[in-house]
Structures are given as structure tokens and as C-alpha cells.
Short mmCIF file of C-alpha atoms and ligand atoms in Angstrom, two decimals:
data_model
loop_
_atom_site.label_atom_id
_atom_site.label_comp_id
_atom_site.label_asym_id
_atom_site.label_seq_id
_atom_site.Cartn_x
_atom_site.Cartn_y
_atom_site.Cartn_z
CA UNK J 1 -17.22 3.02 18.80
CA UNK J 2 -16.57 4.66 15.40
CA UNK J 3 -15.75 7.89 17.09
CA UNK J 4 -13.33 6.23 19.52
CA UNK J 5 -11.61 4.59 16.62
CA UNK J 6 -11.21 7.91 14.72
CA UNK J 7 -10.17 9.75 18.11
CA UNK J 8 -7.39 7.06 18.67
CA UNK J 9 -6.03 7.31 15.09
CA UNK J 10 -5.94 11.16 15.53
CA UNK J 11 -4.06 10.81 18.93
CA UNK J 12 -1.59 8.40 17.59
CA UNK J 13 -0.96 10.94 14.69
CA UNK J 14 0.82 12.96 17.37
CA UNK J 15 3.58 10.31 17.55
CA UNK J 16 5.86 11.83 15.06
CA UNK J 17 9.50 12.71 14.18
CA UNK J 18 8.46 16.10 13.06
CA UNK J 19 6.49 18.45 15.35
CA UNK J 20 3.36 19.85 13.59
CA UNK J 21 3.32 16.95 11.07
CA UNK J 22 2.83 13.22 11.18
CA UNK J 23 6.07 11.56 10.02
CA UNK J 24 6.76 8.15 11.46
CA UNK J 25 9.15 5.97 9.55
CA UNK J 26 10.42 2.43 10.26
CA UNK J 27 11.34 2.04 13.93
CA UNK J 28 12.00 5.72 14.39
CA UNK J 29 11.82 6.88 18.16
CA UNK J 30 8.10 7.86 18.10
CA UNK J 31 7.21 4.26 17.14
CA UNK J 32 7.93 3.31 20.72
CA UNK J 33 5.19 5.74 21.81
CA UNK J 34 2.68 4.23 19.27
CA UNK J 35 3.60 0.69 20.65
CA UNK J 36 3.03 1.86 24.29
CA UNK J 37 -0.35 3.58 23.60
CA UNK J 38 -1.56 0.68 21.59
CA UNK J 39 -0.37 -1.81 24.14
CA UNK J 40 -2.31 -0.14 26.91
CA UNK J 41 -5.62 -0.16 25.00
CA UNK J 42 -4.89 -3.74 23.82
CA UNK J 43 -4.20 -5.17 27.21
CA UNK J 44 -7.24 -3.58 28.58
CA UNK J 45 -9.09 -5.48 25.95
CA UNK J 46 -7.58 -8.75 27.38
CA UNK J 47 -4.89 -9.11 24.66
CA UNK J 48 -1.33 -10.05 25.22
CA UNK J 49 1.09 -7.84 23.28
CA UNK J 50 4.58 -8.52 21.97
CA UNK J 51 6.90 -6.75 19.51
CA UNK J 52 8.68 -9.18 17.30
CA UNK J 53 12.26 -8.73 16.10
CA UNK J 54 11.19 -7.00 12.88
CA UNK J 55 9.45 -4.35 15.11
CA UNK J 56 5.85 -5.60 14.28
CA UNK J 57 3.37 -5.30 17.06
CA UNK J 58 1.16 -8.39 17.66
CA UNK J 59 -1.64 -8.54 20.15
CA UNK J 60 -3.32 -11.89 20.68
CA UNK J 61 -6.85 -12.35 21.77
CA UNK J 62 -7.20 -16.06 22.81
CA UNK J 63 -9.68 -18.54 21.38
CA UNK J 64 -12.15 -20.57 23.40
CA UNK J 65 -9.80 -23.50 23.21
CA UNK J 66 -6.04 -23.22 23.47
CA UNK J 67 -3.91 -23.98 20.46
CA UNK J 68 -6.57 -22.73 18.04
CA UNK J 69 -5.37 -21.20 14.64
CA UNK J 70 -4.99 -17.40 14.60
CA UNK J 71 -6.88 -15.01 12.27
CA UNK J 72 -4.69 -11.78 11.60
CA UNK J 73 -6.25 -8.45 11.50
CA UNK J 74 -4.40 -5.21 10.93
CA UNK J 75 -2.22 -3.01 8.60
CA UNK J 76 0.94 -0.96 9.13
CA UNK J 77 2.03 1.59 11.74
CA UNK J 78 4.58 3.56 9.73
CA UNK J 79 3.68 6.63 7.58
CA UNK J 80 5.03 8.74 4.74
CA UNK J 81 6.35 12.19 5.57
CA UNK J 82 3.64 14.80 6.33
CA UNK J 83 1.11 11.94 6.41
CA UNK J 84 -2.47 11.94 7.42
CA UNK J 85 -4.01 10.16 10.52
CA UNK J 86 -5.41 7.07 8.98
CA UNK J 87 -3.20 5.42 6.29
CA UNK J 88 -2.26 2.11 7.83
CA UNK J 89 -2.91 2.73 11.61
CA UNK J 90 -6.67 2.69 10.98
CA UNK J 91 -6.47 -1.04 10.08
CA UNK J 92 -4.78 -1.69 13.40
CA UNK J 93 -7.14 0.37 15.51
CA UNK J 94 -10.07 -1.13 13.69
CA UNK J 95 -8.75 -4.75 14.54
CA UNK J 96 -8.47 -3.76 18.13
CA UNK J 97 -12.06 -2.24 18.17
CA UNK J 98 -13.48 -5.49 16.79
CA UNK J 99 -11.89 -7.34 19.73
CA UNK J 100 -13.37 -4.90 22.01
CA UNK J 101 -16.73 -5.43 20.44
CA UNK J 102 -16.50 -9.19 21.23
CA UNK J 103 -16.46 -7.97 24.88
CA UNK J 104 -14.72 -11.15 26.21
CA UNK J 105 -16.63 -13.65 23.91
CA UNK J 106 -14.28 -16.34 22.84
CA UNK J 107 -14.31 -17.69 19.30
CA UNK J 108 -13.12 -20.94 17.78
CA UNK J 109 -10.03 -19.21 16.52
CA UNK J 110 -7.67 -16.64 18.15
CA UNK J 111 -7.41 -13.07 16.88
CA UNK J 112 -4.04 -11.47 16.42
CA UNK J 113 -4.01 -7.85 15.62
CA UNK J 114 -0.88 -6.97 13.81
CA UNK J 115 0.66 -3.48 13.36
CA UNK J 116 3.39 -3.91 10.75
CA UNK J 117 6.59 -1.83 11.34
CA UNK J 118 7.13 -0.87 7.80
CA UNK J 119 5.10 -0.68 4.61
CA UNK J 120 5.85 2.69 2.94
CA UNK J 121 9.57 2.12 2.18
CA UNK J 122 10.41 5.78 3.26
CA UNK J 123 13.34 5.17 5.57
CA UNK J 124 15.45 2.88 3.43
CA UNK J 125 13.67 2.86 0.14
CA UNK J 126 12.71 -0.71 0.75
CA UNK J 127 8.98 -1.25 1.29
CA UNK J 128 7.09 -3.98 3.26
CA UNK J 129 9.89 -4.88 5.79
CA UNK J 130 7.28 -5.76 8.34
CA UNK J 131 5.05 -7.92 6.32
CA UNK J 132 8.02 -9.60 4.51
CA UNK J 133 9.43 -10.65 7.82
CA UNK J 134 6.05 -11.85 8.88
CA UNK J 135 5.83 -14.27 5.92
CA UNK J 136 9.34 -15.36 6.68
CA UNK J 137 11.12 -13.63 3.68
CA UNK J 138 14.80 -12.37 4.03
CA UNK J 139 14.77 -8.70 5.00
CA UNK J 140 18.39 -8.62 6.11
CA UNK J 141 20.20 -5.44 5.14
CA UNK J 142 22.85 -3.80 7.23
CA UNK J 143 20.94 -0.62 7.61
CA UNK J 144 17.70 -2.51 8.54
CA UNK J 145 19.52 -4.56 11.11
CA UNK J 146 21.13 -1.42 12.53
CA UNK J 147 17.70 0.21 12.84
CA UNK J 148 16.30 -2.83 14.55
CA UNK J 149 19.28 -2.78 17.09
CA UNK J 150 18.84 0.83 17.72
CA UNK J 151 15.25 0.34 18.63
CA UNK J 152 16.26 -2.16 21.24
CA UNK J 153 15.34 -5.35 19.26
CA UNK J 154 17.72 -8.23 18.05
CA UNK J 155 17.92 -8.48 14.28
CA UNK J 156 19.46 -12.02 14.69
CA UNK J 157 16.15 -13.43 15.92
CA UNK J 158 14.19 -11.91 13.13
CA UNK J 159 12.89 -15.38 12.20
CA UNK J 160 10.49 -15.00 15.28
CA UNK J 161 8.47 -12.55 13.21
CA UNK J 162 7.15 -15.41 11.10
CA UNK J 163 3.49 -16.15 11.31
CA UNK J 164 2.23 -19.49 12.68
CA UNK J 165 1.92 -22.13 9.95
CA UNK J 166 -1.66 -22.90 11.00
CA UNK J 167 -2.81 -19.20 10.35
CA UNK J 168 -6.33 -18.97 9.04
CA UNK J 169 -5.46 -15.83 7.04
CA UNK J 170 -5.09 -12.09 7.17
CA UNK J 171 -7.82 -9.32 6.73
CA UNK J 172 -6.59 -5.78 6.23
CA UNK J 173 -8.67 -2.72 6.63
CA UNK J 174 -7.38 0.30 4.83
CA UNK J 175 -8.56 3.72 3.48
CA UNK J 176 -8.99 3.58 -0.33
CA UNK J 177 -6.52 6.41 -0.92
CA UNK J 178 -8.33 7.22 -4.13
CA UNK J 179 -11.56 8.82 -5.42
CA UNK J 180 -13.63 5.76 -6.60
CA UNK J 181 -15.76 4.83 -3.54
CA UNK J 182 -16.59 8.52 -3.06
CA UNK J 183 -17.56 8.96 -6.58
CA UNK J 184 -19.85 5.88 -6.46
CA UNK J 185 -21.26 7.15 -3.02
CA UNK J 186 -20.19 3.88 -1.34
CA UNK J 187 -18.77 3.49 2.26
CA UNK J 188 -16.72 0.32 1.54
CA UNK J 189 -15.01 -1.58 -1.31
CA UNK J 190 -13.66 -5.15 -1.50
CA UNK J 191 -10.32 -5.50 -3.18
CA UNK J 192 -10.35 -8.61 -5.17
CA UNK J 193 -6.82 -8.05 -6.62
CA UNK J 194 -4.01 -5.77 -6.31
CA UNK J 195 -2.77 -4.38 -9.62
CA UNK J 196 0.45 -5.57 -11.22
CA UNK J 197 3.03 -2.93 -11.86
CA UNK J 198 5.71 -2.33 -14.48
CA UNK J 199 8.41 0.38 -14.10
CA UNK J 200 10.71 1.30 -16.75
CA UNK J 201 13.38 3.94 -17.50
CA UNK J 202 13.09 5.19 -21.05
CA UNK J 203 15.82 7.42 -22.54
CA UNK J 204 15.57 9.55 -25.75
CA UNK J 205 18.90 10.27 -27.20
CA UNK J 206 19.02 13.28 -29.53
CA UNK J 207 21.82 15.78 -30.34
CA UNK J 208 22.79 18.56 -28.03
CA UNK J 209 23.36 21.72 -29.94
CA UNK J 210 23.20 25.65 -29.80
CA UNK J 211 19.76 26.94 -29.13
CA UNK J 212 20.46 30.14 -31.13
CA UNK J 213 22.12 28.90 -34.30
CA UNK J 214 20.41 25.51 -34.94
CA UNK J 215 17.32 25.99 -37.24
CA UNK J 216 14.19 24.20 -36.13
CA UNK J 217 14.14 21.92 -39.09
CA UNK J 218 17.76 20.60 -38.17
CA UNK J 219 17.18 19.75 -34.56
CA UNK J 220 17.11 16.48 -32.78
CA UNK J 221 15.54 17.62 -29.54
CA UNK J 222 15.38 14.80 -27.06
CA UNK J 223 13.00 16.64 -24.68
CA UNK J 224 10.46 17.50 -27.37
CA UNK J 225 10.39 13.80 -28.34
CA UNK J 226 9.90 12.82 -24.69
CA UNK J 227 7.23 15.46 -24.32
CA UNK J 228 5.35 14.10 -27.34
CA UNK J 229 5.70 10.54 -26.03
CA UNK J 230 4.35 11.53 -22.63
CA UNK J 231 1.15 12.80 -24.17
CA UNK J 232 0.89 9.72 -26.33
CA UNK J 233 1.22 7.43 -23.10
CA UNK J 234 -1.49 9.50 -21.44
CA UNK J 235 -3.82 9.23 -24.33
CA UNK J 236 -3.23 5.58 -25.04
CA UNK J 237 -3.61 4.72 -21.34
CA UNK J 238 -6.99 6.61 -21.11
CA UNK J 239 -8.25 4.42 -24.03
CA UNK J 240 -7.80 1.15 -22.06
CA UNK J 241 -10.24 0.36 -19.26
CA UNK J 242 -8.59 -0.05 -15.89
CA UNK J 243 -5.20 0.99 -17.15
CA UNK J 244 -3.12 3.65 -15.55
CA UNK J 245 0.28 4.98 -16.82
CA UNK J 246 2.41 7.62 -15.36
CA UNK J 247 5.68 9.35 -16.33
CA UNK J 248 6.71 10.69 -12.95
CA UNK J 249 10.11 11.75 -13.50
CA UNK J 250 12.03 13.47 -16.29
CA UNK J 251 15.88 14.21 -16.44
CA UNK J 252 17.10 16.47 -19.26
CA UNK J 253 20.64 16.80 -20.35
CA UNK J 254 22.35 19.17 -20.25
CA UNK J 255 19.51 21.15 -18.79
CA UNK J 256 20.47 24.61 -19.80
CA UNK J 257 18.19 27.47 -21.19
CA UNK J 258 20.36 27.94 -24.24
CA UNK J 259 21.12 24.37 -25.27
CA UNK J 260 18.89 21.97 -27.25
CA UNK J 261 18.37 18.94 -24.97
CA UNK J 262 20.65 15.98 -26.01
CA UNK J 263 18.98 13.37 -23.69
CA UNK J 264 15.81 13.04 -21.93
CA UNK J 265 15.53 10.14 -19.44
CA UNK J 266 11.88 9.39 -18.26
CA UNK J 267 10.46 6.96 -15.86
CA UNK J 268 7.26 4.97 -16.72
CA UNK J 269 4.88 3.36 -14.21
CA UNK J 270 2.15 1.13 -15.76
CA UNK J 271 -0.52 -0.76 -13.65
CA UNK J 272 -3.41 -3.00 -14.49
CA UNK J 273 -5.30 -5.87 -12.72
CA UNK J 274 -4.60 -8.14 -15.70
CA UNK J 275 -0.83 -8.88 -16.21
CA UNK J 276 -1.45 -9.59 -19.92
CA UNK J 277 -3.19 -6.20 -20.51
CA UNK J 278 -0.31 -4.47 -18.66
CA UNK J 279 2.42 -6.12 -20.59
CA UNK J 280 0.70 -5.48 -23.96
CA UNK J 281 0.41 -1.82 -22.89
CA UNK J 282 4.01 -1.61 -22.06
CA UNK J 283 4.94 -2.97 -25.42
CA UNK J 284 2.58 -0.38 -27.14
CA UNK J 285 4.20 2.47 -25.13
CA UNK J 286 7.64 1.41 -26.16
CA UNK J 287 6.64 1.03 -29.77
CA UNK J 288 5.22 4.57 -29.70
CA UNK J 289 8.56 5.76 -28.23
CA UNK J 290 10.52 4.05 -31.17
CA UNK J 291 8.25 5.40 -33.76
CA UNK J 292 8.43 8.95 -32.50
CA UNK J 293 12.10 8.69 -32.11
CA UNK J 294 12.53 7.40 -35.65
CA UNK J 295 10.31 10.28 -37.00
CA UNK J 296 12.51 12.76 -35.32
CA UNK J 297 15.83 11.14 -36.20
CA UNK J 298 16.61 10.21 -32.48
CA UNK J 299 17.32 6.95 -30.80
CA UNK J 300 15.50 5.58 -27.86
CA UNK J 301 16.27 2.86 -25.35
CA UNK J 302 14.52 1.27 -22.32
CA UNK J 303 15.42 -0.47 -19.20
CA UNK J 304 13.06 -2.54 -17.07
CA UNK J 305 13.14 -1.52 -13.30
CA UNK J 306 10.17 -3.61 -12.03
CA UNK J 307 7.73 -6.22 -13.23
CA UNK J 308 5.41 -7.13 -10.38
CA UNK J 309 2.48 -9.48 -11.19
CA UNK J 310 -0.97 -8.69 -10.10
CA UNK J 311 -1.96 -10.51 -6.88
CA UNK J 312 -5.38 -11.98 -6.34
CA UNK J 313 -6.99 -11.83 -2.84
CA UNK J 314 -8.10 -15.16 -1.53
CA UNK J 315 -11.34 -16.25 -3.08
CA UNK J 316 -12.91 -17.72 -0.04
CA UNK J 317 -11.96 -14.62 1.97
CA UNK J 318 -13.34 -12.30 -0.58
CA UNK J 319 -16.56 -14.44 -0.62
CA UNK J 320 -16.81 -14.17 3.03
CA UNK J 321 -16.35 -10.41 2.98
CA UNK J 322 -18.94 -10.20 0.26
CA UNK J 323 -21.41 -12.05 2.47
CA UNK J 324 -20.40 -9.89 5.46
CA UNK J 325 -21.02 -6.67 3.40
CA UNK J 326 -24.51 -7.85 2.02
CA UNK J 327 -25.41 -9.32 5.32
CA UNK J 328 -24.79 -5.92 6.94
CA UNK J 329 -26.99 -4.34 4.30
CA UNK J 330 -24.30 -2.26 2.67
CA UNK J 331 -23.99 -2.04 -1.06
CA UNK J 332 -21.46 -4.40 -2.58
CA UNK J 333 -18.47 -3.21 -4.60
CA UNK J 334 -15.48 -5.22 -5.75
CA UNK J 335 -12.50 -3.37 -7.05
CA UNK J 336 -8.85 -3.54 -7.93
CA UNK J 337 -6.26 -1.88 -5.63
CA UNK J 338 -4.01 0.35 -7.71
CA UNK J 339 -1.61 0.65 -4.73
CA UNK J 340 0.36 -2.00 -3.07
CA UNK J 341 -0.59 -3.08 0.39
CA UNK J 342 0.65 -5.46 3.15
CA UNK J 343 -2.15 -7.87 2.08
CA UNK J 344 -0.32 -8.27 -1.19
CA UNK J 345 2.78 -9.53 0.50
CA UNK J 346 0.98 -11.59 3.15
CA UNK J 347 -1.12 -13.33 0.37
CA UNK J 348 2.10 -15.20 -0.50
CA UNK J 349 1.90 -17.09 2.65
CA UNK J 350 -1.77 -17.33 3.79
CA UNK J 351 -5.28 -16.34 2.64
CA UNK J 352 -5.49 -12.58 2.55
CA UNK J 353 -8.29 -10.01 1.86
CA UNK J 354 -8.48 -6.21 1.84
CA UNK J 355 -11.47 -4.09 2.75
CA UNK J 356 -11.35 -0.37 1.70
CA UNK J 357 -12.99 2.50 3.43
CA UNK J 358 -13.95 5.50 1.36
CA UNK J 359 -11.32 8.36 1.27
CA UNK J 360 -13.16 11.72 1.51
CA UNK J 361 -11.96 13.81 -1.50
CA UNK J 362 -9.79 10.95 -2.50
CA UNK J 363 -7.05 12.50 -0.39
CA UNK J 364 -4.18 10.37 1.13
CA UNK J 365 -0.59 10.78 1.90
CA UNK J 366 -1.48 14.33 2.96
CA UNK J 367 -2.36 15.90 6.34
CA UNK J 368 -6.03 16.33 5.10
CA UNK J 369 -6.49 12.59 4.84
CA UNK J 370 -9.88 11.71 6.45
CA UNK J 371 -12.42 8.91 7.10
CA UNK J 372 -16.16 9.39 7.85
CA UNK J 373 -17.57 7.99 11.13
CA UNK J 374 -20.32 6.33 9.33
CA UNK J 375 -17.83 4.48 7.13
CA UNK J 376 -15.77 3.32 10.22
CA UNK J 377 -19.09 2.08 11.67
CA UNK J 378 -19.79 0.21 8.41
CA UNK J 379 -16.32 -1.42 8.52
CA UNK J 380 -16.88 -2.48 12.16
CA UNK J 381 -20.29 -4.01 11.35
CA UNK J 382 -18.83 -5.80 8.26
CA UNK J 383 -15.87 -6.84 10.36
CA UNK J 384 -17.97 -8.47 13.03
CA UNK J 385 -20.00 -10.30 10.24
CA UNK J 386 -16.76 -11.50 8.78
CA UNK J 387 -15.69 -12.92 12.20
CA UNK J 388 -19.11 -14.64 12.35
CA UNK J 389 -18.42 -16.19 8.92
CA UNK J 390 -15.08 -17.58 10.08
CA UNK J 391 -16.78 -19.05 13.11
CA UNK J 392 -19.41 -20.68 11.06
CA UNK J 393 -16.75 -22.04 8.65
CA UNK J 394 -14.93 -23.66 11.40
CA UNK J 395 -18.05 -25.69 12.07
ZN1 LIG L 1 -1.07 2.27 3.81
#
């Protein structure tokens, strides 16, 4: 079964906007082909498939009794440009494989495998369009509506994408997209929370001047200050467990070889599982910027761009996953997800949990992204145990 899962993911990677690469953004034409291929496999497994007005694919596997609450399994179907074959789609294909493993056996709950239309935010710079529609949040935006219409769906009925009120919850399978599980030699990890995120713009204002005539002692070089600050951020973040901080973008004015930089505008991205730790760290980074600026005779200003709290996964679902992992005789590892996932959005509406599969080489968002057959087998075994836990819970 694990080889079938991997082969399916690899074959779906061929549905792309760009020959030779896997690039599949929100409701772009190749998404039709992904839907068609998934639909064929899903119907063969006895599921009924629909595409909602947000472009999410939903495949229902009925319960023993009609009207039973659904458990959602899945992830997203869109990709970043030049993606690998597993980010997102693996969670959908694994959900289908679990239904296939049931081989017609009916449970006390129905299973709905969900493939969200949009998670990455590539096409419009707005992430989580699929899962936000799924939890009933407003995603209306003229461009999004146009894309929905162009795909042959009706943006006016987007409310039909909302999940049923009696949903049991959502379990997402996803590749880790980082090096931790591989470093620990573990196939699987249970995300207990998704890290909170701060994003800021920090601008150092110095004095633009002639690179040839201004002595070193009389300069107010904005870029030199920014460079010193970036190294301080790196050093300070490294001294706090679980904290990551990144300056990912730097704009220099005027940006000429023979001109001392007058302004340097940097972005700062700070993440931690504990919101208090994250906010204290941001304050510390800003204090460092002010101290450095003062010492160099510059000014510095900052502008908050995002303050997104950490999201805890559902305690009961995490406990059920833990039992499923230990019951399957795999080593248990709880972790924080440094990246955002659909589970983070869905958690606002229903119990949600997230199971990571090891990422070989820690590589993701890259054509070399991979997954090991034995880890897929582990996820299938744990997934089946999880379904048994849910069955037992419903008495
Ligand atoms: Zn993903």
C-alpha cells in the first residue's frame, strides 16, 4: 500500500502548469486533472466525490448508520512553484489509502477525505483559501471569485464549502518539511502546536553620503547598522530554546556602489510555540536595534506586519494519536510545527491534529522533496489505529 501511495503522489505531480516542474497554484487548469484522477480512485473505493465552491475536493465514505458525524482526513492540493511531489497531496492520498484499507468495513462515523484547494498563498499572496472557506470564514476577494468562476464553479455559493456542524474533527498528514525527525531517526512526529509568528519591518535611517570623501569616523551607514543587527538577532535567537528568527529581506537606499547607504529596510520573522517567549524576543530584538542605532548615530523605526498566536492542536486528538503511535509500536515524539498548516486554520472550528512524516534531508518546497516507503507504512498503521480509537470513543 505504501508504494501505491508514493506512486500516486508522483503521478499527480505530473499535473502542472509548467512542464518539467510541479507548479500547481489555486484552481489553475491542472487542478482539474488532479480532481479527475483522485475522483476515479476515490469512487473505486466506494466514496462519493464533490468539488465545493471554494474548489475543495471532498470524498465521503459513509458510516454504518446514515447521518453519522464525519471525520475529516486530508491536506491541500496546491503547490509552490517548482515543488516536490508530497507537500500537501500526500495527506489526501493517505486519507484515501486508509479508506481503501477499511475494504468496505463501515464505522460509527463517516470519513471525508478533503483536498483543500489552496494553502500556499502563491497565486494571490493570500494563503489558506480552501481551509478558510471550509470553516466558514470570508474569503471573498474579486480575484479569488474570478478564479473560482474561471474554474467552472460559482463563487456566490461559497458557503456550501462550510463543514458540517457535527464534525468529529480533522486529522492532517503532512511531511515535516524540516530536519528534526530525520536527525532523531524517527518516522513520525505528532505536532502538539503550531508556532505563533511575528513579522515586522525594521528600518534603519542613516545619512546618505559620498563613498569617496566621507571619512569612516563621520559616517552614518544604515546598512552597516542593519548588518550588525542581523547578526545580533541570529545570535540572540540561537540562545533561546525553540526560537527561530529570520531576516529574509533587505532593501538598501539608494543602492549604489559609490554611495553610503542612507536607509536599510529589513524584514524580521520570529516564531515560537509560546506566544509570551516570542513577544519578549521581539521586544529584545527591537531594543538591540535601538541600541545599535543610537551607538552609530542613526534612527530606527519598526512596523508590525503580522502577530499570529500559536495554535494548540486538540488535546484529545493528540492523545488519540499518541495512543495510535505507541499502539503501533513506533517511538513517540511530540513537536511544534514551525510552519503553518491547514490544521491550524481548521482548529478554529473543530478538533484538529497533525501527524508529520520524516522529510529525508529535511528538504521541501523543492523537486527533491521525498518520503520513505517505511514512513508512509508507519503513517498508514498509525492512521488505522487512530480510526479504531475514534470508533472506541464513540462507544
Ligand atoms: Zn503543505
